PDB file of C-alpha atoms and ligand atoms in Angstrom:
ATOM      1  CA  MET C   1      50.202 -33.147  20.112  1.00 70.00           C
ATOM      2  CA  LYS C   2      47.053 -33.860  22.066  1.00 82.00           C
ATOM      3  CA  PRO C   3      46.489 -32.319  25.506  1.00 85.00           C
ATOM      4  CA  ALA C   4      47.794 -34.284  28.482  1.00 88.00           C
ATOM      5  CA  LEU C   5      44.224 -34.806  29.651  1.00 91.00           C
ATOM      6  CA  TYR C   6      43.570 -36.893  26.529  1.00 92.00           C
ATOM      7  CA  TYR C   7      46.360 -39.287  27.357  1.00 94.00           C
ATOM      8  CA  LEU C   8      45.209 -39.448  30.944  1.00 94.00           C
ATOM      9  CA  ALA C   9      41.703 -40.226  29.678  1.00 95.00           C
ATOM     10  CA  LEU C  10      43.148 -43.100  27.629  1.00 96.00           C
ATOM     11  CA  ILE C  11      44.870 -44.392  30.747  1.00 96.00           C
ATOM     12  CA  ALA C  12      41.503 -44.200  32.542  1.00 96.00           C
ATOM     13  CA  VAL C  13      39.915 -46.240  29.740  1.00 96.00           C
ATOM     14  CA  ILE C  14      42.720 -48.833  29.979  1.00 96.00           C
ATOM     15  CA  ASP C  15      42.310 -48.980  33.773  1.00 95.00           C
ATOM     16  CA  ARG C  16      38.587 -49.540  33.410  1.00 94.00           C
ATOM     17  CA  ARG C  17      39.313 -52.526  31.159  1.00 92.00           C
ATOM     18  CA  LEU C  18      41.983 -53.808  33.521  1.00 91.00           C
ATOM     19  CA  ASP C  19      39.536 -53.581  36.428  1.00 90.00           C
ATOM     20  CA  GLU C  20      36.991 -55.566  34.394  1.00 87.00           C
ATOM     21  CA  LEU C  21      39.539 -58.262  33.640  1.00 85.00           C
ATOM     22  CA  HIS C  22      40.496 -58.567  37.286  1.00 82.00           C
ATOM     23  CA  GLU C  23      36.841 -58.831  38.218  1.00 81.00           C
ATOM     24  CA  ASP C  24      36.232 -61.585  35.628  1.00 75.00           C
ATOM     25  CA  VAL C  25      39.047 -63.677  36.944  1.00 77.00           C
ATOM     26  CA  GLY C  26      38.258 -62.665  40.544  1.00 76.00           C
ATOM     27  CA  GLU C  27      35.430 -65.140  41.136  1.00 81.00           C
ATOM     28  CA  LEU C  28      36.869 -68.109  39.324  1.00 84.00           C
ATOM     29  CA  PRO C  29      39.850 -69.147  41.488  1.00 84.00           C
ATOM     30  CA  GLU C  30      37.581 -69.127  44.526  1.00 87.00           C
ATOM     31  CA  GLN C  31      34.983 -71.223  42.684  1.00 91.00           C
ATOM     32  CA  VAL C  32      37.671 -73.683  41.619  1.00 92.00           C
ATOM     33  CA  HIS C  33      38.841 -73.904  45.240  1.00 92.00           C
ATOM     34  CA  ARG C  34      35.295 -74.613  46.480  1.00 94.00           C
ATOM     35  CA  ALA C  35      34.734 -77.180  43.717  1.00 96.00           C
ATOM     36  CA  ARG C  36      37.954 -78.919  44.729  1.00 94.00           C
ATOM     37  CA  LEU C  37      36.816 -79.105  48.336  1.00 95.00           C
ATOM     38  CA  ALA C  38      33.487 -80.541  47.186  1.00 96.00           C
ATOM     39  CA  VAL C  39      35.299 -83.256  45.224  1.00 96.00           C
ATOM     40  CA  GLU C  40      37.426 -84.133  48.268  1.00 95.00           C
ATOM     41  CA  HIS C  41      34.298 -84.313  50.428  1.00 96.00           C
ATOM     42  CA  HIS C  42      32.454 -86.622  48.010  1.00 96.00           C
ATOM     43  CA  GLN C  43      35.606 -88.703  47.534  1.00 96.00           C
ATOM     44  CA  ALA C  44      35.883 -89.208  51.323  1.00 95.00           C
ATOM     45  CA  LEU C  45      32.240 -90.387  51.517  1.00 96.00           C
ATOM     46  CA  VAL C  46      32.741 -92.876  48.678  1.00 96.00           C
ATOM     47  CA  THR C  47      35.935 -94.216  50.248  1.00 95.00           C
ATOM     48  CA  GLU C  48      34.240 -94.662  53.622  1.00 96.00           C
ATOM     49  CA  THR C  49      31.216 -96.477  52.204  1.00 96.00           C
ATOM     50  CA  ARG C  50      33.457 -98.717  50.073  1.00 97.00           C
ATOM     51  CA  SER C  51      35.483 -99.744  53.106  1.00 96.00           C
ATOM     52  CA  ILE C  52      32.348-100.565  55.115  1.00 96.00           C
ATOM     53  CA  ILE C  53      31.107-102.701  52.180  1.00 97.00           C
ATOM     54  CA  GLU C  54      34.494-104.436  52.015  1.00 96.00           C
ATOM     55  CA  GLU C  55      34.316-105.232  55.727  1.00 96.00           C
ATOM     56  CA  ILE C  56      30.860-106.736  55.382  1.00 96.00           C
ATOM     57  CA  ARG C  57      31.927-108.813  52.352  1.00 96.00           C
ATOM     58  CA  ALA C  58      34.981-110.034  54.252  1.00 96.00           C
ATOM     59  CA  PHE C  59      32.747-110.975  57.165  1.00 96.00           C
ATOM     60  CA  ARG C  60      30.363-112.873  54.834  1.00 95.00           C
ATOM     61  CA  ALA C  61      33.278-114.712  53.258  1.00 93.00           C
ATOM     62  CA  ARG C  62      34.461-115.854  56.707  1.00 94.00           C
ATOM     63  CA  ALA C  63      31.040-116.386  58.325  1.00 95.00           C
ATOM     64  CA  HIS C  64      30.262-119.786  56.726  1.00 93.00           C
ATOM     65  CA  VAL C  65      33.534-121.200  57.923  1.00 95.00           C
ATOM     66  CA  THR C  66      33.068-119.717  61.398  1.00 95.00           C
ATOM     67  CA  ILE C  67      29.546-121.152  61.641  1.00 96.00           C
ATOM     68  CA  GLN C  68      30.785-124.576  60.564  1.00 96.00           C
ATOM     69  CA  GLU C  69      33.619-124.459  63.111  1.00 96.00           C
ATOM     70  CA  LEU C  70      31.177-123.542  65.893  1.00 96.00           C
ATOM     71  CA  ARG C  71      28.853-126.360  64.810  1.00 96.00           C
ATOM     72  CA  ASP C  72      31.734-128.861  64.875  1.00 96.00           C
ATOM     73  CA  ARG C  73      32.727-127.686  68.333  1.00 96.00           C
ATOM     74  CA  GLU C  74      29.176-127.957  69.587  1.00 95.00           C
ATOM     75  CA  GLN C  75      29.030-131.487  68.144  1.00 95.00           C
ATOM     76  CA  ARG C  76      32.282-132.498  69.874  1.00 95.00           C
ATOM     77  CA  LEU C  77      31.082-131.043  73.190  1.00 94.00           C
ATOM     78  CA  SER C  78      27.763-132.960  72.912  1.00 93.00           C
ATOM     79  CA  GLU C  79      29.682-136.202  72.283  1.00 93.00           C
ATOM     80  CA  GLN C  80      31.879-135.517  75.361  1.00 92.00           C
ATOM     81  CA  GLN C  81      28.727-135.293  77.444  1.00 89.00           C
ATOM     82  CA  PHE C  82      28.216-139.076  76.995  1.00 89.00           C
ATOM     83  CA  ARG C  83      31.602-139.742  78.532  1.00 89.00           C
ATOM     84  CA  VAL C  84      31.344-137.627  81.687  1.00 87.00           C
ATOM     85  CA  ARG C  85      32.058-139.098  85.105  1.00 88.00           C
ATOM     86  CA  ASN C  86      29.868-136.824  87.155  1.00 90.00           C
ATOM     87  CA  ASN C  87      27.132-134.169  87.122  1.00 91.00           C
ATOM     88  CA  ARG C  88      29.578-131.317  87.616  1.00 92.00           C
ATOM     89  CA  GLU C  89      31.383-132.194  84.379  1.00 91.00           C
ATOM     90  CA  PHE C  90      28.065-132.606  82.597  1.00 93.00           C
ATOM     91  CA  ASP C  91      26.856-129.182  83.743  1.00 93.00           C
ATOM     92  CA  ALA C  92      30.141-127.527  82.721  1.00 93.00           C
ATOM     93  CA  LEU C  93      29.850-128.999  79.233  1.00 93.00           C
ATOM     94  CA  THR C  94      26.202-127.890  79.022  1.00 94.00           C
ATOM     95  CA  ARG C  95      27.226-124.302  79.780  1.00 95.00           C
ATOM     96  CA  GLU C  96      30.010-124.471  77.189  1.00 95.00           C
ATOM     97  CA  ILE C  97      27.607-125.823  74.578  1.00 95.00           C
ATOM     98  CA  GLN C  98      25.199-122.976  75.343  1.00 96.00           C
ATOM     99  CA  THR C  99      27.974-120.397  74.906  1.00 96.00           C
ATOM    100  CA  VAL C 100      29.095-121.895  71.591  1.00 96.00           C
ATOM    101  CA  ARG C 101      25.514-122.132  70.341  1.00 96.00           C
ATOM    102  CA  ALA C 102      24.782-118.500  71.322  1.00 96.00           C
ATOM    103  CA  GLU C 103      27.864-117.412  69.447  1.00 96.00           C
ATOM    104  CA  ARG C 104      26.839-119.437  66.373  1.00 96.00           C
ATOM    105  CA  GLU C 105      23.304-117.935  66.458  1.00 96.00           C
ATOM    106  CA  ARG C 106      24.788-114.450  66.743  1.00 96.00           C
ATOM    107  CA  VAL C 107      26.992-114.990  63.648  1.00 96.00           C
ATOM    108  CA  GLU C 108      24.018-116.489  61.737  1.00 96.00           C
ATOM    109  CA  GLN C 109      21.847-113.499  62.620  1.00 96.00           C
ATOM    110  CA  GLU C 110      24.566-111.077  61.563  1.00 95.00           C
ATOM    111  CA  LEU C 111      24.959-112.975  58.308  1.00 95.00           C
ATOM    112  CA  ARG C 112      21.219-112.607  57.611  1.00 96.00           C
ATOM    113  CA  ASN C 113      21.275-108.914  58.509  1.00 96.00           C
ATOM    114  CA  SER C 114      24.276-108.313  56.280  1.00 95.00           C
ATOM    115  CA  VAL C 115      22.187-108.989  53.163  1.00 95.00           C
ATOM    116  CA  THR C 116      19.941-105.957  53.742  1.00 95.00           C
ATOM    117  CA  LYS C 117      22.880-103.907  54.999  1.00 96.00           C
ATOM    118  CA  LEU C 118      24.815-104.616  51.799  1.00 96.00           C
ATOM    119  CA  GLU C 119      21.822-103.732  49.608  1.00 96.00           C
ATOM    120  CA  ASN C 120      21.391-100.402  51.425  1.00 97.00           C
ATOM    121  CA  LEU C 121      25.083 -99.579  51.345  1.00 97.00           C
ATOM    122  CA  GLU C 122      25.405-100.408  47.669  1.00 97.00           C
ATOM    123  CA  ALA C 123      22.470 -98.052  46.885  1.00 97.00           C
ATOM    124  CA  ILE C 124      24.152 -95.352  49.013  1.00 97.00           C
ATOM    125  CA  LEU C 125      27.484 -95.975  47.275  1.00 97.00           C
ATOM    126  CA  GLN C 126      25.896 -95.641  43.841  1.00 98.00           C
ATOM    127  CA  ARG C 127      24.367 -92.282  44.835  1.00 97.00           C
ATOM    128  CA  GLN C 128      27.645 -91.084  46.312  1.00 97.00           C
ATOM    129  CA  GLU C 129      29.579 -92.125  43.212  1.00 97.00           C
ATOM    130  CA  GLU C 130      27.132 -90.201  41.031  1.00 97.00           C
ATOM    131  CA  GLU C 131      27.542 -87.109  43.221  1.00 97.00           C
ATOM    132  CA  LEU C 132      31.319 -87.509  43.078  1.00 97.00           C
ATOM    133  CA  ALA C 133      31.256 -87.742  39.290  1.00 97.00           C
ATOM    134  CA  ARG C 134      29.117 -84.590  39.103  1.00 97.00           C
ATOM    135  CA  ALA C 135      31.494 -82.734  41.450  1.00 97.00           C
ATOM    136  CA  GLN C 136      34.499 -83.861  39.373  1.00 97.00           C
ATOM    137  CA  GLN C 137      32.792 -82.736  36.190  1.00 97.00           C
ATOM    138  CA  GLU C 138      32.075 -79.316  37.677  1.00 96.00           C
ATOM    139  CA  LEU C 139      35.673 -78.960  38.873  1.00 96.00           C
ATOM    140  CA  ALA C 140      37.015 -79.913  35.451  1.00 96.00           C
ATOM    141  CA  GLU C 141      34.777 -77.305  33.772  1.00 94.00           C
ATOM    142  CA  LEU C 142      35.781 -74.568  36.190  1.00 93.00           C
ATOM    143  CA  GLU C 143      39.463 -75.389  35.860  1.00 92.00           C
ATOM    144  CA  HIS C 144      39.132 -75.357  32.114  1.00 91.00           C
ATOM    145  CA  ALA C 145      37.332 -71.981  32.194  1.00 86.00           C
ATOM    146  CA  LEU C 146      40.030 -70.514  34.461  1.00 86.00           C
ATOM    147  CA  GLN C 147      42.778 -71.836  32.174  1.00 85.00           C
ATOM    148  CA  LEU C 148      41.115 -70.356  29.050  1.00 83.00           C
ATOM    149  CA  LEU C 149      40.422 -67.076  30.724  1.00 79.00           C
ATOM    150  CA  SER C 150      43.946 -66.852  32.062  1.00 77.00           C
ATOM    151  CA  SER C 151      45.661 -67.450  28.701  1.00 80.00           C
ATOM    152  CA  ASP C 152      43.377 -65.022  26.829  1.00 78.00           C
ATOM    153  CA  GLN C 153      43.609 -62.567  29.627  1.00 79.00           C
ATOM    154  CA  ASN C 154      47.343 -62.770  29.939  1.00 82.00           C
ATOM    155  CA  GLU C 155      47.675 -61.652  26.393  1.00 86.00           C
ATOM    156  CA  GLU C 156      45.247 -58.781  26.797  1.00 88.00           C
ATOM    157  CA  LEU C 157      46.700 -57.811  30.182  1.00 87.00           C
ATOM    158  CA  MET C 158      50.186 -57.578  28.752  1.00 89.00           C
ATOM    159  CA  GLN C 159      49.001 -55.469  25.827  1.00 92.00           C
ATOM    160  CA  LEU C 160      47.099 -53.104  28.104  1.00 94.00           C
ATOM    161  CA  GLN C 161      49.959 -52.764  30.534  1.00 92.00           C
ATOM    162  CA  GLN C 162      52.325 -52.039  27.668  1.00 93.00           C
ATOM    163  CA  TRP C 163      49.980 -49.346  26.298  1.00 95.00           C
ATOM    164  CA  ARG C 164      49.560 -47.877  29.754  1.00 94.00           C
ATOM    165  CA  GLN C 165      53.325 -47.653  30.151  1.00 93.00           C
ATOM    166  CA  ARG C 166      53.735 -45.887  26.773  1.00 93.00           C
ATOM    167  CA  LEU C 167      50.929 -43.420  27.633  1.00 93.00           C
ATOM    168  CA  SER C 168      52.280 -42.641  31.095  1.00 92.00           C
ATOM    169  CA  GLU C 169      55.590 -41.653  29.480  1.00 91.00           C
ATOM    170  CA  LYS C 170      53.666 -38.848  27.777  1.00 89.00           C
ATOM    171  CA  LEU C 171      52.427 -37.426  31.086  1.00 88.00           C
ATOM    172  CA  ARG C 172      53.982 -35.378  33.813  1.00 86.00           C
ATOM    173  CA  GLY C 173      54.646 -37.529  36.860  1.00 86.00           C
ATOM    174  CA  GLU C 174      52.568 -35.328  39.196  1.00 89.00           C
ATOM    175  CA  LEU C 175      49.501 -35.629  36.981  1.00 89.00           C
ATOM    176  CA  LEU C 176      49.621 -39.405  36.963  1.00 92.00           C
ATOM    177  CA  ALA C 177      50.324 -39.437  40.686  1.00 92.00           C
ATOM    178  CA  GLU C 178      47.274 -37.284  41.331  1.00 93.00           C
ATOM    179  CA  TYR C 179      45.132 -39.584  39.184  1.00 95.00           C
ATOM    180  CA  GLU C 180      46.459 -42.628  41.076  1.00 94.00           C
ATOM    181  CA  ARG C 181      45.697 -40.933  44.369  1.00 95.00           C
ATOM    182  CA  ILE C 182      42.080 -40.271  43.362  1.00 96.00           C
ATOM    183  CA  ARG C 183      41.809 -43.847  42.131  1.00 95.00           C
ATOM    184  CA  THR C 184      42.406 -45.188  45.631  1.00 93.00           C
ATOM    185  CA  PHE C 185      38.892 -44.025  46.551  1.00 93.00           C
ATOM    186  CA  HIS C 186      37.232 -43.600  43.123  1.00 95.00           C
ATOM    187  CA  PRO C 187      38.169 -46.434  40.721  1.00 94.00           C
ATOM    188  CA  ASP C 188      36.789 -44.178  37.930  1.00 95.00           C
ATOM    189  CA  ALA C 189      39.078 -41.305  38.815  1.00 96.00           C
ATOM    190  CA  LEU C 190      38.536 -39.488  35.522  1.00 96.00           C
ATOM    191  CA  VAL C 191      34.963 -39.010  34.244  1.00 96.00           C
ATOM    192  CA  PRO C 192      33.304 -37.231  31.329  1.00 96.00           C
ATOM    193  CA  VAL C 193      31.132 -34.184  31.850  1.00 94.00           C
ATOM    194  CA  ARG C 194      27.577 -35.114  30.885  1.00 93.00           C
ATOM    195  CA  ARG C 195      24.502 -32.844  30.953  1.00 92.00           C
ATOM    196  CA  GLU C 196      26.606 -30.154  32.622  1.00 93.00           C
ATOM    197  CA  SER C 197      27.289 -32.508  35.503  1.00 95.00           C
ATOM    198  CA  CYS C 198      30.099 -34.665  36.820  1.00 96.00           C
ATOM    199  CA  SER C 199      29.210 -38.147  35.579  1.00 95.00           C
ATOM    200  CA  GLY C 200      30.898 -39.645  38.675  1.00 95.00           C
ATOM    201  CA  CYS C 201      28.690 -38.066  41.311  1.00 95.00           C
ATOM    202  CA  TYR C 202      25.978 -36.364  39.129  1.00 95.00           C
ATOM    203  CA  ASN C 203      26.503 -32.979  40.771  1.00 95.00           C
ATOM    204  CA  ARG C 204      26.016 -29.975  38.549  1.00 95.00           C
ATOM    205  CA  ILE C 205      28.965 -27.938  37.355  1.00 94.00           C
ATOM    206  CA  THR C 206      28.427 -24.154  37.282  1.00 92.00           C
ATOM    207  CA  PRO C 207      28.197 -22.627  33.736  1.00 92.00           C
ATOM    208  CA  GLN C 208      31.197 -20.427  34.385  1.00 93.00           C
ATOM    209  CA  ARG C 209      33.325 -23.405  35.427  1.00 92.00           C
ATOM    210  CA  LEU C 210      32.134 -25.353  32.406  1.00 92.00           C
ATOM    211  CA  VAL C 211      33.409 -22.589  30.114  1.00 92.00           C
ATOM    212  CA  GLU C 212      36.772 -22.675  31.916  1.00 92.00           C
ATOM    213  CA  ILE C 213      37.047 -26.433  31.654  1.00 90.00           C
ATOM    214  CA  ARG C 214      36.373 -26.345  27.915  1.00 87.00           C
ATOM    215  CA  MET C 215      38.714 -23.485  27.265  1.00 88.00           C
ATOM    216  CA  HIS C 216      41.730 -24.789  29.204  1.00 87.00           C
ATOM    217  CA  ARG C 217      42.080 -28.358  28.036  1.00 80.00           C
ATOM    218  CA  ASP C 218      45.672 -28.460  29.136  1.00 77.00           C
ATOM    219  CA  ARG C 219      44.633 -27.858  32.718  1.00 84.00           C
ATOM    220  CA  ILE C 220      43.220 -30.347  35.193  1.00 87.00           C
ATOM    221  CA  PHE C 221      39.847 -29.599  36.760  1.00 93.00           C
ATOM    222  CA  ARG C 222      38.475 -31.717  39.557  1.00 94.00           C
ATOM    223  CA  CYS C 223      34.843 -32.057  40.510  1.00 95.00           C
ATOM    224  CA  GLU C 224      34.217 -29.787  43.517  1.00 93.00           C
ATOM    225  CA  HIS C 225      31.982 -32.413  45.105  1.00 95.00           C
ATOM    226  CA  CYS C 226      33.702 -35.757  44.615  1.00 95.00           C
ATOM    227  CA  GLY C 227      37.201 -34.765  43.534  1.00 95.00           C
ATOM    228  CA  ARG C 228      37.219 -36.829  40.314  1.00 96.00           C
ATOM    229  CA  ILE C 229      39.088 -35.403  37.350  1.00 96.00           C
ATOM    230  CA  LEU C 230      36.642 -33.940  34.827  1.00 95.00           C
ATOM    231  CA  TYR C 231      37.037 -34.777  31.130  1.00 94.00           C
ATOM    232  CA  PRO C 232      35.384 -32.036  29.005  1.00 91.00           C
ATOM    233  CA  GLU C 233      33.606 -34.396  26.629  1.00 90.00           C
ATOM    234  CA  GLU C 234      30.382 -36.381  26.656  1.00 90.00           C
ATOM    235  CA  ARG C 235      32.343 -39.610  26.689  1.00 92.00           C
ATOM    236  CA  LEU C 236      35.854 -40.939  27.286  1.00 94.00           C
ATOM    237  CA  PRO C 237      37.961 -41.886  24.248  1.00 93.00           C
ATOM    238  CA  GLU C 238      37.673 -45.432  22.859  1.00 93.00           C
ATOM    239  CA  LEU C 239      40.226 -48.077  23.714  1.00 91.00           C
ATOM    240  CA  GLU C 240      40.844 -48.435  19.957  1.00 91.00           C
ATOM    241  CA  GLU C 241      42.335 -44.932  19.887  1.00 91.00           C
ATOM    242  CA  VAL C 242      45.274 -45.956  22.044  1.00 90.00           C
ATOM    243  CA  ALA C 243      47.320 -47.538  19.245  1.00 87.00           C
ATOM    244  CA  GLU C 244      47.172 -44.326  17.225  1.00 87.00           C
ATOM    245  CA  ALA C 245      47.827 -42.125  20.241  1.00 86.00           C
ATOM    246  CA  ILE C 246      51.093 -43.855  21.095  1.00 85.00           C
ATOM    247  CA  ALA C 247      52.239 -44.301  17.464  1.00 82.00           C
TER     248      ALA C 247
HETATM  249 ZN1  LIG W 301      31.750 -35.394  41.011  1.00 66.08          ZN
END
């Protein structure tokens, strides 16, 4: 039977690995979220540009008919001018012709402008579609990474949690509770003694205390400076030792 401190040290090793796993996965969901927002943003730009292009195309499809209609109307009004009975009627028709002609010229100008506008917008659309494709690619990669990590991690997490449970059954409840309490402010709540110092805070341990720590391995000694539990070895046990320890 190994001393309780050894099992606690194994729990500390498991916790260190669990913390690492949580850190690995920690960044990814946030990155996936940001990538998803980026895709939505690029998608909105593409949709907007496409709808403007559609509007211009629809205008161009209609414009020739509109221009022809305005021409016909102008023609009819000009013919009516030959049949007027007085100057007042003649002037009224002249004003109407001017209005129709101005409208036709406006549509013709807009039709000419729409060529350049379309060219510019299509270039913009192409850029936006490329950016959207890049954003979608990035999102897909991140989602894939998260998925892979999660499935690998789930397996490891479950194994570690199972080991941790088995080890904790070998410990007195107060001991584990004390360790958990220290862990709320020092994630590495149990540390090896290295070069006669606490390897958590690097403060020296007096020679007399060192002797005590090494002699009473069934007792718990805490660093007088930082409060971490001191493990009287140069290093913590290896994770690989767990299987044997709980066998
Ligand atoms: Zn310390």
